[in-house]
Amino acid sequence: MTDTIVLAYSGGLDTSVAIRWLQERYGADVATLTMDLGGAVDLEAARRRALEIGAVRADVVDAREEFVREYVWPALRAGALYEGVYPLATALGRPLIAERLVRIAQEEGAFAIAHGCTGKGNDQVRFDVSAAALAPSVKVVAPAREWGMTRDDEIAYAKERGVPIDLNKRSSYSVDENLWGRSIEAGDLEDPWAEPPEEAFGWTVSADAAPDAPRCVEIRFAQGVPVALDGQEMDGPALIETLNAAAGEHGVGRIDHVENRLVGIKSREVYEAPAAVTLHLARRALEQMCLAKEQARFKERLAQEYADLVYNGLWFTAHRRDLDAYVDSVTRRVSGTVRVRLHKGAATVTGRESAESLYRHDLATYDAGDAFDHQASAGFIKVFGLPARTQAQAQGGEAQRR
Ligand code: ARG
């Protein structure tokens, strides 16, 4: 019996070289897995190339629906934005790929899974920790972390061994994309003072180039999950794709961030996430109307915890399940519609409505029909202000303190 390794295969240079390298280094059969999470992958071309290089099995999977349902929507409902800005597209994709790798490994009786991540990023952590959490006995091999080859070394290695590679497609950036966003790093982006050049972007136009006329979109949520766009019900991938196009066309969704990686490095990261940015904005607006103040405030704190957990590769943990239980509970009445205006790089909420709304016109109005008990305020303020008054009487007023 030959030992098998299951490799996450993108079809690019690193993972193409990795197929051959794993065969040579471990004397193993290599099975590959290529997943479509909504990025620019040609599944059939990847399958063909993997088999051509010598893979014994080449799975290709369109997992867009599962990705949205099981990973993207939970993170959106939780409000998960890493360091307040990054919607976590790459970070959410990794556990799903790891889960599938492990499943194939178990089917094949493979001793290891493998991925193409380098030794200085977050993605290696996400793959390795996800695999450890799902199948602690399966080994994880990261060729690019071990082999110490430069890009030129890899090209030479591929040429020597007749590994077919496609060198035309390569840009000066390192890009990872799926439905939820496009992550761009390296090249001239490594200077945090340098403005990202237009060629770094693929999904959005610049605010300057965006149309003069704004576009308004209406997003309907059911229990914190987006279910319809402009009145039309859509499945998750379709809704996200449609909104990526609509918001991207208006220059919405560019994020430029100096980020704290788990491995201790600060790195300059540029993202495009038109749908994610718009949906997080809309979700928050709806929550402001459907949740009590304490629920909304506590949920904000949980959102940060959730984002850190996703970013740090801890998706398959009991902690995430527990946080999800809270999110399920707190979003059960977050249903309704939000109108967002997309214009010249900005997304702005311009309206919201919900059958679960806690907004009451008769309480809020300054016009006729006011139901608020103005007289009751005096007594409330007397009690509410009691500590401040007591302290001023005992220790002198704040004003006297200069
Ligand atoms: N910094 C992001 C993250 O850790 C994106 C990494 C994406 N990788 C890439 N090759 N661009 O989730």
Short mmCIF file of C-alpha atoms and ligand atoms in Angstrom, two decimals, residues 86 90-91 94 122-123 126 174-176 183-185 259 261 267 269 271 311, ligand 1:
data_model
loop_
_atom_site.label_atom_id
_atom_site.label_comp_id
_atom_site.label_asym_id
_atom_site.label_seq_id
_atom_site.Cartn_x
_atom_site.Cartn_y
_atom_site.Cartn_z
CA TYR A 86 -11.73 43.17 7.28
CA THR A 90 -9.82 34.45 3.06
CA ALA A 91 -10.01 33.48 6.71
CA ARG A 94 -9.69 28.08 4.87
CA ASN A 122 -2.18 33.37 8.77
CA ASP A 123 -3.41 30.82 6.28
CA ARG A 126 -5.93 28.17 9.70
CA SER A 174 -0.53 37.87 -4.15
CA VAL A 175 -4.27 37.57 -4.53
CA ASP A 176 -6.77 35.30 -2.85
CA SER A 183 -7.46 39.89 -0.64
CA ILE A 184 -4.48 41.59 -2.24
CA GLU A 185 -0.98 41.82 -0.83
CA GLU A 259 -3.17 44.45 9.92
CA ARG A 261 -1.18 38.93 11.73
CA SER A 267 1.26 43.81 7.17
CA GLU A 269 -3.44 44.50 3.31
CA TYR A 271 -9.20 44.18 0.19
CA TYR A 311 -8.93 35.27 11.82
N1 ARG B 1 -4.50 39.02 5.35
C1 ARG B 1 -5.62 38.24 4.96
C2 ARG B 1 -5.88 37.14 5.93
O1 ARG B 1 -5.01 36.80 6.69
C3 ARG B 1 -5.54 37.76 3.56
C4 ARG B 1 -4.48 36.78 3.21
C5 ARG B 1 -4.69 36.43 1.80
N2 ARG B 1 -3.65 35.76 1.14
C6 ARG B 1 -3.16 36.20 -0.05
N3 ARG B 1 -2.41 35.38 -0.71
N4 ARG B 1 -3.39 37.38 -0.52
O2 ARG B 1 -6.97 36.61 5.97
#
